Structures are given as structure tokens and as C-alpha cells.
Amino acid sequence: MQLALFLIFGVLAVAGAINLLLQRHPINSALSLVVVMMSLAVLYWSLGAEFLAAAQVIVYSGAIMVLFVFVIMLLNAGEEEHTTGSRIAYVAGFPGAAAIFCLLSFVFLSERKAMGGTDLGGYLSHSANNIAEISRLLFRDLLLPFEVTSILILVAILGAVVLARKEQ
Amino acid sequence: MSPNVLALLPEYILVLAGVLIMLAEPCLPAAASRKPLGWIAILGTALAGLASWYQLQFGTLHAFYGTIQVDAFSIFFHLLIAAVVLVTLLGSLDYFEGHATHAGEYFALTLFGATGMMFMTSSVELLMVFVGLEISSISTYIMAGFRKGQATASESSLKYFLLGSFATAFFLYGIALAFGATGSTNIYAIAHGLETTATPHLAFLALAMLIIGLGFKVSAAPFHVWTPDVYQGAPAPVVGLMSTAPKAAAFAVLLRITFSGFPAMQHRWAILMWVLAALSMTVGNLGALLQRDVKRMLAYSSIAHAGYLLVAFTAFPQDGIAAACFYTATYAAMNVGAFAVITQVSGYDETARSQEDFTGLASRRPMLAALLAFFLLSLIGIPFTGGFFGKFYVFSAAVAAGHVWLAVIGLLNSGVACFYYLRLLAAVYAKPTAESAALTSIPARRVSVPAAVGLTLAAIATLVLGILPGNTLWLTQYAGTSTIIESARQHCAPHPDNCHVELQMEQR
């Protein structure tokens, strides 16, 4: 059952990601991104990280993707045109992506034994539950990065004001 | 004072000043000058620098559950970043006068960017480094596109943003793989985990990804393609800032990751660094030969200088860290100075761009021309300038570790570099020709007092680093030693009884 879920949603995630790249209309790309996010949520859940799965659905598929779609609708973005620049991207991009894929699969396959496996549907930690683990990390060990992220968001807001405001 | 307050004092001051500027900006009338905000920024930066200096007496501080480590190494880079930001702010205080475009936001973004860079240098937790890197990168992406009307500015900002995000993705993936291989994202825990890891290939791939991500940020070849276009389109004071301070911070992170995080793999990553250094020096210098645009030329020269700096990574840890720190300081002083001169010469619209436009500068603006000449001579590495000692220490550290050929490549490259720096210098001191009309068409603005102070500071720093490098050298060696000692301390922390490491340099 778990294996079947993993296979189905793994394939769905990869297919969604490829579709995202191939689609010419931004709305179609955004909707394939929703598919990717949802499949990832199922994969997290099947690994026993149920809190992460719920957060993924609520934050990414819910909040962020809705924003994406809104922005695309507001901008009224039409179909992309393929220029010479993006053909260069095909020539350089696909071999590069293939090379990284091969390198990663080589490393993961050659270290397969050492890394061991995990039971699908197992628990992240056998002693504590998911939420306790994550909150200990987020509000104790990694408290500072968590707090400093607010400066990051502040900088992004400032940037939006600077770059998007109409000049008088 | 709680260590959580004490260790992050400079960052707190910068963030407070930045927020203060943001709150004050809307209170000023729309037509009023934004200079008071600039003065708040300058005051904040100076205070942050002083706070870093104050931290030096406390030795090594830890805060926030081992996320932050303030030691001589981080304090050195804090001081460097504060100085660069100070000179940039002084030089660009009146840059936006008459072009009322978001000068207040410019000052706030500079301070927030500096905060991010300081977080990068004082953090020993890769996730914290990542957040700092993003803060500094995003604020520089925005500042690159500040002259909104111009096509090159938008191109510069967008290109920097896209390629920078790409690099960040590599960095983040590197962190994830490091976590996979060693079970932690803390630099010392990674070093500890590497000794027992069952997956050395995965760990090395993690390091390679981290190096690629940071290689983009410091514009080392072959990850340099964005540099010339971005530097050409961004405003000159912003280029002066982003070619020095974020690079210094990225090099600090690279030093921490390689020497403290992956010391067990030095024989492997030293080869990577060798190749990157040789490539960056050669590509940078040969590329600069072909450029006629002064900012593009300096962009290629910054690639070459990143290469010289990477040479230091092939040396032994203690020498290498000290030499790299010293080189970062000299490079920052002379490069920020050169761009401050260009800011003053070409003004907001930058009509003077190419070498022809700079022909005959000496007869019109003798002081600025003399300063530019001094900074260019330092970039070549003439004795009695900071550039000479910087190169000297880097190459002698590499030779001491047995990398003679790399030093030879570096010296050959310095010879090539002479040619294009001297070509610009000759043009500056030549008679004005008919082609140099661009220079005469610009009304010669008077150099304001703050800008003159900023230029003087950069020039004095370059000169002092060349004549009396002793104090800085001592601080860099202290930084190198304290890094090594702290690594050893963390290493033997599980067995405190056998732990007899002490920092001898503190007594001086």
C-alpha cells in the first residue's frame, strides 16, 4: 500500500515538474506546480512526517500557490514566446541538468548500502512525536535563523516598494 | 550582558538604524533632501564597527545554542564590512540629489544588507549562513536596479537576481547533502561527523555544491558570467559595495566551511581550489584586456582578484586564513576607492563610461585622477600600496604549502594585469582629445565634504596596508589562529580532560 502510494505520487511529482517546464502558458505552469506540491505532501506523509505534509498543503498549495495564480491573473500574462536566448538555454541547460542528475544518481547509488533504507510509513523519531521535534528545532536550536528571516522578508518588501512604485 | 545580546551587538545596531530610517522616511516631506537619513545610516555603521571592536576583548563568544560564534575571525570581517559600508555611504550621500528616487530606501537596504553579511561571517550554522546570504544578496539585487529608467539597470538587476537564485539553490542543496552525510548543519558537528561518516562521496558532493554556490557569489570562474553585465548596469557606488563587502562575507563563509567544516578533506578540496584559482585569474585578466568600458574592465579585474584570493585556500590552514583575510582587506580598500572615484567622475547618469571618455581626466580633475591612479597602482600590486603585500602574503603562503606552479601562474597573471590597468592610467594622464567630449560635457560637480572624507579613508587604508601592515597582519594572524584553536577545542569537547588547547595570542 505504502509502496504503491510512493510510486504513484513520485511519478506524479516528476511528471508535474516536467509539465511545469514545458507548458507555455503561466497559468498551466502554476497549476502543475500545485500538482508537484501536493504529491510532495503525500510523499512526506508516507515517510511519517505528517506535520510537514499538512504544513506543505496549507502553506504551499494553499497560500503561496493562490498568490501565484492571483499575480498571474492580475498581470494578465500571455503565452511565452521562444526567443533565441531560450534556445541557448536548451543547448546548455539540458546537458547541464543531465550531468547533475547523473552525478547525483551515481553518488546516491554508490552510497546506497551505507545510507541504508527507511521503512515507508515509519515514524520520524521513535521517542518523540513530529511536532515536538520540529518545534524544538525551530524555537530552540535554530531560533536565530527563524527570527532573522523576518529581516529577509522586510528587505523583500522594501525591494517591492522600490522596484514597483510608479515614479511621479 | 547576556551573551545573546553581546555577541550580536553590531547586528542589532544596524537593524535598529535601518528600521529608524524606514520609519523616518515617510515623515520627511516628499521634496526634502534625504541626507539626514544618510547620516543616521553612517552613524549606525560607525557604531556597529565600534561595537565589533569592543567585542574583541571577550575572546570567543557563543550565542543562540551554538548558532553564532564571535571570534577574532568574525570581528575582522565585521570591521571590514563596516568600513566598506561607511566609505560607500559617505561617497553616495548626495548621489541621489536631484533624482528623488528612493534615497531613503537605498540607505535602509544598505544597512540591512550589511546586517546579512555580518550574520554570514559570525555564524557557524549553515542555515544561519543561508539566511544571512539571502538577506545580503536580495538587498544587492534590488540596489543593482536602482536607476529605474535605464534599460541596463533593469538588465543588471534581473540577471543578478536569476543567476544569484540559481547559485543559492546550489548552496541550499549543499547544506541538505551535508546534513544527509553527517547528520548536522553545524560546521563543527559536520567536521566531527566527517570522521565517522559512512558516506564520504556524499559529503564531498555536499562540499562541491557549497563551493559552487559561494563561487557564484564571489564571481570565481567558471561561475563569473553575470559579473560584467551586472557591474556595468548597477550604479557605481553600489558596484563598489557589492564587489567588496558581500564578497568578503562569502569568502569568510568559504574559509569557515573549508578549514573548520571539512578539514578532513583538505587534500581533495585544495585541488578544486587550485583549479578555480588558476581559472579565475586567467579568465579575469584575459577578459579585462578586451574591455573598453571602465566598469566592465574593473568587473573582470574583480574576477581576477577573486582568483588571487582563492590561491590562499591551497595553503596550510593558519597561513591560508591569515593571507586570505589580509588580501580581502586590501582588495576591499582599493576597489571601493576606485569605484568611489568613478562615482565622483561620472555622476548619476554615468555618461563617462569608456576609456576614451576618461582620456584627459587629469587636466580637468587632478585630485580625483591622482586618487584613481593610486588605486589602480594598488590593484596592480606596486610596492608601498596594500595590493603588493596582499599578493605577497597570498603567494608566499601558497609556495610554503608547495604550490609553486600556482604562484607562477598568479605572477604571470599579475604581469598581464599591468597592461590594462596601465592603459587606463595612460589614458587618464593623456591630453584630452576630440573623443573625450563626454567628460567635458559633464558639469564638473564639486566633490562634497563627506565624499572627500570617504575617498581619503579608502586611500589612507590602502596606503597604510602597504606601508605599515603590521597591525592588520597581527589581527589576521590572530583570526587564523583563533579559528584553528576553536576547531581543536570543539573537536576535543567530548573529552575535556585531555583538552589542553589555549589561545596564546590573547596576551599581546
XYZ file of C-alpha atoms in Angstrom:
676
model
C 0.000 0.000 0.000
C 2.730 2.464 1.051
C 4.915 1.397 -1.857
C 2.051 1.882 -4.282
C 1.427 5.362 -2.880
C 5.113 6.208 -3.180
C 5.286 5.035 -6.794
C 2.133 6.828 -7.859
C 2.935 10.149 -6.247
C 6.638 10.029 -7.052
C 5.845 9.651 -10.735
C 3.175 12.331 -10.446
C 5.640 14.777 -8.866
C 8.223 14.266 -11.610
C 5.589 14.469 -14.336
C 4.183 17.655 -12.823
C 7.645 19.221 -12.666
C 8.376 18.374 -16.309
C 4.973 19.654 -17.368
C 5.668 22.876 -15.469
C 8.698 23.477 -17.676
C 7.050 22.504 -20.945
C 3.822 24.484 -20.595
C 3.796 27.797 -22.390
C 1.007 29.464 -20.501
C 1.904 30.661 -16.969
C -1.440 29.510 -15.521
C -0.863 25.948 -16.713
C 2.638 26.050 -15.211
C 1.267 27.311 -11.899
C -1.346 24.556 -11.800
C 1.280 21.883 -12.475
C 3.241 23.349 -9.587
C 0.198 22.675 -7.381
C 0.323 19.045 -8.511
C 4.014 18.853 -7.584
C 3.404 20.373 -4.144
C 0.507 18.032 -3.369
C 2.443 14.938 -4.457
C 5.366 16.030 -2.295
C 2.985 16.365 0.635
C 1.860 12.775 0.128
C 5.491 11.633 -0.037
C 6.289 13.410 3.253
C 3.277 11.816 4.831
C 4.261 8.356 3.593
C 7.661 8.843 5.273
C 5.940 9.516 8.572
C 6.248 13.298 8.615
C 2.579 14.065 8.923
C 3.015 17.590 10.319
C 5.287 18.550 7.432
C 2.752 17.124 4.985
C -0.050 19.203 6.493
C 2.120 22.334 6.500
C 3.081 21.699 2.886
C -0.571 21.527 1.838
C -1.631 24.567 3.851
C 1.338 26.845 3.167
C 2.485 25.917 -0.330
C -0.559 24.538 -2.085
C -2.907 26.810 -0.189
C -1.358 30.189 0.473
C 1.583 30.529 -1.888
C 0.022 28.991 -4.968
C -3.121 31.100 -4.574
C -0.869 34.174 -4.544
C 0.958 32.916 -7.634
C -2.268 32.428 -9.533
C -3.603 35.806 -8.414
C -0.472 37.590 -9.585
C -0.514 35.826 -12.935
C -4.172 36.722 -13.399
C -3.580 40.355 -12.384
C -0.619 40.748 -14.721
C -2.662 39.164 -17.484
C 0.407 37.259 -18.630
C 0.037 35.760 -22.071
C 1.806 32.866 -23.746
C 5.572 32.834 -23.672
C 7.460 33.418 -26.876
C 10.524 31.356 -27.546
C 13.452 33.593 -28.380
C 16.990 32.686 -29.357
C 18.027 33.141 -25.753
C 15.878 30.296 -24.577
C 17.214 28.058 -27.354
C 20.679 28.612 -25.952
C 19.173 27.588 -22.647
C 18.078 24.324 -24.285
C 21.578 23.682 -25.626
C 23.347 24.478 -22.357
C 20.565 23.707 -19.894
C 19.619 20.156 -20.787
C 23.166 18.730 -20.824
C 23.878 20.557 -17.573
C 20.746 19.231 -15.900
C 21.503 15.749 -17.226
C 25.056 15.937 -15.882
C 23.860 16.943 -12.418
C 21.222 14.213 -12.483
C 23.827 11.579 -13.447
C 26.264 12.786 -10.792
C 23.616 12.720 -8.069
C 22.299 9.301 -9.050
C 25.846 7.948 -9.188
C 26.597 9.203 -5.683
C 23.292 8.026 -4.244
C 23.561 4.603 -5.883
C 27.190 4.082 -4.899
C 26.438 5.003 -1.274
C 23.162 3.073 -1.200
C 24.371 0.426 1.228
C 25.938 2.896 3.640
C 22.891 5.121 3.700
C 20.547 2.261 4.456
C 16.812 2.380 3.957
C 13.838 3.633 5.845
C 10.527 1.969 6.329
C 7.794 3.658 4.418
C 5.202 4.834 6.863
C 7.675 4.716 9.755
C 7.960 7.495 12.289
C 10.483 10.302 12.086
C 11.605 9.638 15.615
C 10.503 6.755 17.715
C 10.677 8.583 21.015
C 9.073 11.954 20.407
C 6.363 12.936 18.027
C 6.789 15.041 14.945
C 5.527 18.360 16.203
C 7.628 18.236 19.363
C 10.767 17.517 17.292
C 10.111 20.309 14.815
C 9.222 22.886 17.423
C 12.317 22.069 19.472
C 14.430 22.686 16.378
C 12.563 25.766 15.272
C 12.166 27.561 18.594
C 15.323 26.490 20.382
C 18.243 25.207 18.309
C 17.505 27.267 15.217
C 15.723 30.147 16.899
C 18.041 32.779 15.448
C 17.652 31.886 11.730
C 13.902 31.660 12.336
C 13.806 35.174 13.786
C 16.247 36.703 11.310
C 14.049 35.523 8.444
C 11.835 38.484 9.360
C 14.628 40.849 8.247
C 14.771 38.920 4.984
C 11.059 39.499 4.450
C 11.429 43.162 5.382
C 14.153 43.556 2.740
C 11.920 41.873 0.156
C 9.050 44.264 0.990
C 11.390 47.261 0.689
C 12.543 45.948 -2.673
C 8.989 45.549 -3.926
C 8.255 49.154 -2.911
C 11.381 50.463 -4.639
C 11.086 48.491 -7.860
C 7.317 48.534 -8.361
C 6.258 52.044 -7.293
C 5.345 54.372 -10.143
C 7.517 57.475 -10.394
C 5.717 60.814 -10.200
C 25.351 41.412 29.458
C 23.773 38.233 28.178
C 25.901 36.565 25.505
C 22.885 36.629 23.192
C 22.978 40.437 23.335
C 26.727 40.893 23.462
C 27.557 38.579 20.572
C 25.088 40.209 18.192
C 25.598 43.822 19.240
C 26.736 45.127 15.789
C 23.843 43.406 14.034
C 21.303 44.817 16.496
C 22.653 48.352 15.993
C 22.494 48.054 12.194
C 18.942 46.690 12.200
C 17.805 49.422 14.595
C 19.328 52.128 12.404
C 17.752 50.575 9.307
C 14.299 50.426 10.874
C 14.714 54.002 12.135
C 15.447 55.166 8.580
C 12.399 53.314 7.264
C 10.181 54.943 9.886
C 11.644 58.421 9.360
C 11.460 58.344 5.566
C 7.669 58.911 5.203
C 7.791 61.688 7.848
C 10.039 63.834 5.645
C 8.291 65.995 3.035
C 8.487 64.497 -0.451
C 10.752 67.186 -1.869
C 13.131 67.339 1.105
C 16.696 66.108 0.935
C 17.258 62.571 2.218
C 20.694 63.436 3.595
C 19.641 63.259 7.290
C 18.671 59.626 6.717
C 22.099 59.053 5.213
C 23.681 60.490 8.335
C 21.639 58.091 10.502
C 22.957 55.237 8.342
C 26.547 56.476 8.673
C 26.193 56.839 12.438
C 24.692 53.337 12.702
C 27.509 51.803 10.668
C 30.194 53.566 12.690
C 28.579 52.421 15.948
C 28.346 48.855 14.638
C 32.066 48.950 13.799
C 32.873 50.228 17.273
C 30.695 47.509 18.811
C 32.675 44.881 16.878
C 35.928 46.378 18.127
C 34.528 46.264 21.672
C 33.811 42.538 21.251
C 37.475 41.786 20.561
C 38.362 41.760 24.280
C 35.975 38.912 25.055
C 37.822 36.244 23.077
C 35.435 33.664 21.645
C 31.727 34.114 22.352
C 28.972 31.638 21.631
C 25.306 32.542 21.451
C 21.913 31.179 20.457
C 22.609 27.488 21.104
C 25.869 27.430 19.168
C 24.483 29.178 16.113
C 26.699 32.237 16.487
C 30.394 32.290 17.212
C 32.081 35.664 17.622
C 35.863 35.391 17.486
C 38.773 37.386 16.069
C 37.979 35.986 12.621
C 34.384 37.223 12.574
C 35.348 40.531 14.204
C 37.936 41.137 11.493
C 35.300 40.679 8.797
C 32.752 42.725 10.761
C 35.182 45.631 10.882
C 35.951 45.219 7.189
C 32.264 45.209 6.212
C 31.515 48.192 8.446
C 34.412 50.133 6.895
C 33.334 49.348 3.325
C 29.739 50.328 4.038
C 30.914 53.516 5.746
C 33.025 54.594 2.752
C 30.212 53.716 0.343
C 27.634 55.676 2.343
C 29.913 58.710 2.650
C 30.597 58.604 -1.080
C 26.948 58.259 -2.089
C 25.363 60.612 0.450
C 24.483 63.125 -2.275
C 24.431 60.616 -5.152
C 20.639 60.724 -5.427
C 20.284 64.520 -5.044
C 18.195 65.880 -7.865
C 16.979 62.391 -8.779
C 14.456 61.899 -5.994
C 14.292 58.144 -6.332
C 14.066 56.225 -3.086
C 17.239 57.535 -1.463
C 15.795 56.629 1.952
C 15.215 53.030 0.895
C 18.751 52.942 -0.503
C 20.226 53.759 2.916
C 17.964 51.262 4.693
C 18.764 48.491 2.188
C 22.492 49.118 2.571
C 22.225 48.679 6.329
C 20.074 45.545 6.106
C 22.472 44.098 3.531
C 25.372 44.782 5.891
C 23.442 43.007 8.658
C 23.101 39.941 6.452
C 26.819 39.960 5.643
C 27.707 40.244 9.339
C 25.423 37.318 10.155
C 27.213 35.291 7.487
C 30.644 35.910 8.981
C 29.750 35.282 12.611
C 27.649 32.181 12.131
C 28.795 28.576 12.432
C 25.410 27.140 11.492
C 24.884 26.670 7.762
C 21.175 27.527 7.918
C 22.011 30.831 9.597
C 24.642 31.431 6.922
C 21.974 30.771 4.312
C 19.556 33.305 5.770
C 22.355 35.900 6.021
C 23.433 35.179 2.460
C 19.882 35.700 1.229
C 19.492 38.996 3.114
C 22.717 40.359 1.657
C 22.002 39.016 -1.851
C 18.426 40.249 -2.087
C 19.342 43.728 -0.939
C 22.117 43.897 -3.549
C 19.787 42.602 -6.305
C 17.467 45.490 -5.516
C 20.204 48.102 -5.275
C 21.627 46.987 -8.642
C 18.391 48.109 -10.299
C 18.096 51.445 -8.528
C 18.286 53.673 -11.631
C 14.889 52.521 -12.789
C 14.598 54.437 -16.046
C 17.584 52.762 -17.652
C 17.460 49.503 -19.582
C 20.923 48.398 -18.429
C 19.862 48.833 -14.796
C 16.875 46.508 -15.186
C 19.016 44.024 -17.111
C 21.644 44.149 -14.390
C 19.160 43.636 -11.575
C 17.250 40.833 -13.288
C 20.359 38.951 -14.418
C 21.869 39.186 -10.956
C 18.612 38.008 -9.392
C 18.148 34.980 -11.676
C 21.743 33.750 -11.573
C 22.028 34.555 -7.875
C 18.924 32.494 -7.077
C 20.370 29.654 -9.138
C 23.563 29.815 -7.056
C 21.568 29.949 -3.832
C 19.773 26.761 -4.859
C 23.160 25.029 -5.190
C 24.199 26.301 -1.781
C 20.979 25.073 -0.191
C 21.289 21.670 -1.829
C 24.835 21.501 -0.498
C 23.522 22.123 3.025
C 20.923 19.376 2.571
C 23.544 16.891 1.364
C 25.888 17.823 4.212
C 23.042 17.113 6.607
C 22.478 13.794 4.851
C 26.115 12.804 5.134
C 26.886 13.952 8.666
C 23.537 14.445 10.395
C 24.012 18.109 11.209
C 24.202 21.559 9.694
C 26.509 22.969 12.358
C 30.027 23.440 10.988
C 31.798 21.800 13.937
C 29.294 18.970 14.051
C 29.933 18.424 10.339
C 33.691 18.289 10.979
C 33.049 15.776 13.747
C 30.621 13.739 11.671
C 33.022 13.558 8.719
C 35.418 11.382 10.714
C 32.865 8.651 11.158
C 30.647 9.166 8.109
C 29.812 6.104 6.077
C 29.128 8.217 3.008
C 32.287 10.175 2.099
C 31.230 10.666 -1.543
C 28.008 12.302 -0.444
C 29.930 14.585 1.916
C 32.318 15.630 -0.835
C 29.437 16.296 -3.207
C 27.921 18.491 -0.478
C 31.149 20.462 -0.228
C 31.346 20.796 -4.015
C 27.795 22.193 -4.109
C 28.600 24.649 -1.328
C 31.712 25.775 -3.233
C 29.690 26.224 -6.434
C 27.099 28.332 -4.601
C 29.710 30.540 -2.980
C 31.779 30.588 -6.189
C 28.880 32.378 -7.892
C 28.737 34.935 -5.088
C 32.461 35.729 -5.233
C 32.360 35.542 -9.077
C 35.090 32.949 -9.456
C 35.463 31.498 -12.964
C 33.654 29.490 -14.381
C 30.752 30.961 -12.368
C 31.535 34.562 -13.319
C 29.330 35.172 -16.366
C 26.960 37.535 -14.550
C 29.672 39.881 -13.283
C 30.435 42.222 -16.225
C 26.802 42.887 -17.150
C 25.719 43.431 -13.562
C 28.605 45.782 -12.761
C 28.010 47.744 -15.949
C 24.337 48.391 -15.245
C 24.392 48.972 -11.495
C 25.068 52.439 -10.021
C 28.792 52.987 -9.360
C 28.617 53.271 -5.539
C 26.533 50.089 -5.390
C 29.131 48.276 -7.522
C 31.824 49.499 -5.147
C 29.839 47.998 -2.282
C 28.807 44.724 -3.905
C 32.210 43.942 -5.363
C 33.777 44.103 -1.903
C 31.566 43.606 1.166
C 29.376 40.640 0.086
C 32.443 39.040 -1.480
C 34.370 39.437 1.764
C 31.462 37.832 3.630
C 31.233 34.982 1.111
C 34.982 34.378 1.382
C 34.661 34.336 5.182
C 31.972 31.667 4.877
C 34.110 29.716 2.416
C 37.081 29.862 4.825
C 34.890 28.670 7.702
C 33.326 25.846 5.689
C 36.557 24.556 4.179
C 39.045 24.985 7.024
C 36.711 24.403 10.011
C 33.950 22.291 8.476
C 35.749 19.981 6.051
C 39.378 19.903 7.265
C 39.404 16.120 6.878
C 39.036 16.519 3.107
C 41.619 19.233 2.570
C 43.702 17.117 0.198
C 40.647 16.870 -2.067
C 39.174 20.347 -1.941
C 42.595 22.009 -2.209
C 42.770 20.625 -5.762
C 39.362 22.132 -6.556
C 40.528 25.470 -5.203
C 43.747 25.227 -7.232
C 41.756 24.809 -10.438
C 39.252 27.550 -9.552
C 42.061 29.965 -8.647
C 44.048 29.341 -11.834
C 40.904 29.634 -13.995
C 39.643 32.793 -12.300
C 42.979 34.584 -12.547
C 43.425 33.719 -16.223
C 39.834 34.323 -17.340
C 39.599 37.566 -15.370
C 42.806 39.077 -16.668
C 42.396 37.986 -20.285
C 38.792 39.187 -20.267
C 39.785 42.560 -18.864
C 42.233 43.062 -21.737
C 39.337 43.141 -24.208
C 37.178 45.677 -22.373
C 36.851 49.344 -23.286
C 34.192 50.152 -20.694
C 35.872 51.068 -17.400
C 33.274 49.389 -15.169
C 33.367 46.184 -17.237
C 37.141 46.213 -17.027
C 37.002 46.517 -13.256
C 34.414 43.707 -13.211
C 36.866 41.361 -14.947
C 39.604 42.606 -12.663
C 37.433 41.657 -9.673
C 37.153 38.118 -11.110
C 40.952 38.000 -11.315
C 41.272 39.221 -7.733
C 38.848 36.520 -6.572
C 41.310 34.121 -8.214
C 44.294 35.558 -6.304
C 42.291 35.176 -3.117
C 41.426 31.558 -3.873
C 45.166 30.860 -4.078
C 45.246 31.318 -0.295
C 42.908 28.325 0.117
C 45.597 25.965 -1.174
C 47.944 26.958 1.676
C 48.228 25.494 5.180
C 45.235 26.431 7.362
C 46.841 29.049 9.611
C 48.811 30.836 6.862
C 45.966 30.467 4.405
C 43.332 32.059 6.635
C 45.634 34.949 7.588
C 46.688 35.591 3.972
C 43.100 35.418 2.711
C 41.902 37.828 5.415
C 44.677 40.290 4.611
C 44.027 40.101 0.880
C 40.299 40.651 1.396
C 41.072 43.810 3.380
C 43.469 45.261 0.798
C 41.199 44.371 -2.107
C 38.218 45.962 -0.356
C 40.150 49.168 0.360
C 41.441 49.702 -3.179
C 38.357 48.543 -5.055
C 35.859 50.541 -3.029
C 38.181 53.531 -3.513
C 38.379 53.058 -7.281
C 34.594 52.903 -7.558
C 34.213 55.934 -5.279
C 36.378 57.902 -7.737
C 34.280 56.665 -10.671
C 31.141 57.721 -8.784
C 32.507 61.236 -8.413
C 33.718 61.474 -12.017
C 30.736 60.158 -13.904
C 27.871 61.143 -11.595
C 24.361 59.718 -11.538
C 23.804 59.333 -15.276
C 27.231 57.866 -15.981
C 27.794 59.458 -19.355
C 31.532 58.864 -18.974
C 31.871 55.105 -19.366
C 34.569 54.055 -21.779
C 38.287 54.550 -21.655
C 38.039 57.280 -24.307
C 35.675 59.173 -22.021
C 38.268 59.090 -19.260
C 41.035 60.448 -21.522
C 42.395 63.692 -20.144
C 40.784 63.337 -16.736
C 43.989 64.550 -15.079
C 43.845 68.002 -16.626
C 40.246 68.539 -15.518
C 40.099 66.856 -12.105
C 43.729 66.463 -10.953
C 42.952 65.271 -7.418
C 40.469 62.598 -8.498
C 42.838 61.451 -11.235
C 45.678 61.136 -8.739
C 43.492 59.056 -6.404
C 42.346 56.832 -9.269
C 45.993 56.362 -10.279
C 46.881 55.381 -6.724
C 44.078 52.803 -6.508
C 44.955 51.378 -9.926
C 48.625 51.059 -8.926
C 47.498 49.226 -5.813
C 45.325 46.906 -7.921
C 48.440 46.114 -9.990
C 50.357 45.408 -6.778
C 53.088 48.057 -6.828
C 55.155 48.214 -3.595
C 54.084 50.770 -0.959
C 50.435 50.035 -1.704
C 48.203 47.493 0.019
C 47.916 45.400 -3.135
C 51.596 44.493 -3.016
C 51.554 42.986 0.469
C 48.227 41.281 -0.204
C 49.643 39.433 -3.217
C 52.935 38.813 -1.423
C 51.335 37.044 1.546
C 48.937 35.027 -0.587
C 51.608 33.757 -2.955
C 54.186 33.095 -0.242
C 51.564 31.093 1.708
C 50.873 29.031 -1.431
C 54.592 28.479 -2.062
C 55.100 27.419 1.554
C 52.474 24.720 1.008
C 54.279 23.557 -2.147
C 52.038 25.052 -4.810
C 54.845 26.753 -6.731
C 53.165 26.451 -10.115
C 50.047 28.180 -8.892
C 52.180 31.073 -7.656
C 53.902 31.191 -11.055
C 50.532 31.344 -12.825
C 49.500 34.091 -10.429
C 52.628 36.158 -11.051
C 52.303 35.786 -14.836
C 48.726 36.973 -14.490
C 49.825 39.988 -12.470
C 52.065 40.867 -15.417
C 49.133 40.670 -17.821
C 47.062 42.752 -15.420
C 49.657 45.565 -15.527
C 48.821 46.096 -19.165
C 45.144 47.009 -18.864
C 45.475 48.976 -15.636
C 48.336 50.998 -17.122
C 46.367 51.513 -20.355
C 43.600 53.204 -18.362
C 46.169 55.128 -16.351
C 47.893 56.361 -19.526
C 44.524 57.483 -20.888
C 43.763 59.394 -17.694
C 47.055 61.275 -17.926
C 46.947 61.824 -21.694
C 45.892 65.095 -23.318
C 42.148 65.407 -23.882
C 41.227 64.542 -27.457
C 38.160 65.218 -29.522
C 36.791 61.841 -28.479
C 36.811 62.743 -24.809
C 33.866 65.080 -25.294
C 31.778 63.105 -22.787
C 33.992 64.246 -19.948
C 33.799 67.902 -20.889
C 30.036 67.763 -21.335
C 29.523 66.780 -17.690
C 29.444 69.818 -15.434
C 32.313 69.177 -13.035
C 30.489 68.689 -9.740
C 32.362 69.695 -6.663
C 33.307 66.741 -4.530
C 31.273 67.144 -1.347
C 32.964 67.025 2.058
C 31.577 63.587 3.106
C 32.607 62.088 -0.231
C 36.075 63.587 0.179
C 36.283 62.057 3.666
C 35.231 58.675 2.250
C 37.815 58.835 -0.538
C 40.513 59.858 1.922
C 39.619 56.956 4.215
C 39.925 54.461 1.349
C 43.227 55.987 0.213
C 44.670 56.014 3.739
C 43.613 52.404 4.251
C 45.297 51.348 1.004
C 48.444 53.280 1.903
C 48.658 52.066 5.500
C 48.152 48.444 4.437
C 51.106 48.945 2.075
C 53.499 50.726 4.418
C 52.585 49.611 7.930
C 50.780 46.288 7.501
C 51.862 45.163 10.998
C 48.672 45.764 12.963
C 46.338 44.343 10.356
C 48.664 41.427 9.852
C 48.600 40.733 13.584
C 44.801 40.801 13.576
C 44.622 38.427 10.594
C 47.058 36.022 12.230
C 45.057 36.227 15.428
C 41.958 35.453 13.354
C 43.645 32.458 11.725
C 44.955 31.104 14.997
C 41.699 31.578 16.872
C 39.837 29.704 14.136
C 42.209 26.754 14.319
C 42.171 26.750 18.128
C 38.384 26.846 18.246
C 38.209 23.927 15.820
C 40.547 21.961 18.073
C 38.509 22.921 21.139
C 35.281 21.784 19.545
C 36.998 18.632 18.389
C 38.034 17.554 21.867
C 34.963 18.908 23.636
C 33.623 15.378 24.331
C 36.807 14.592 26.329
C 37.550 17.763 28.283
C 40.207 16.088 30.431
C 42.554 15.600 27.502
C 41.882 19.058 26.137
C 44.851 21.399 26.532
C 44.373 23.963 23.799
C 44.844 27.596 24.665
C 44.930 30.758 22.673
C 48.391 32.215 23.165
C 47.869 35.310 21.041
C 45.440 36.859 23.536
C 48.306 38.011 25.718
C 49.618 40.552 23.251
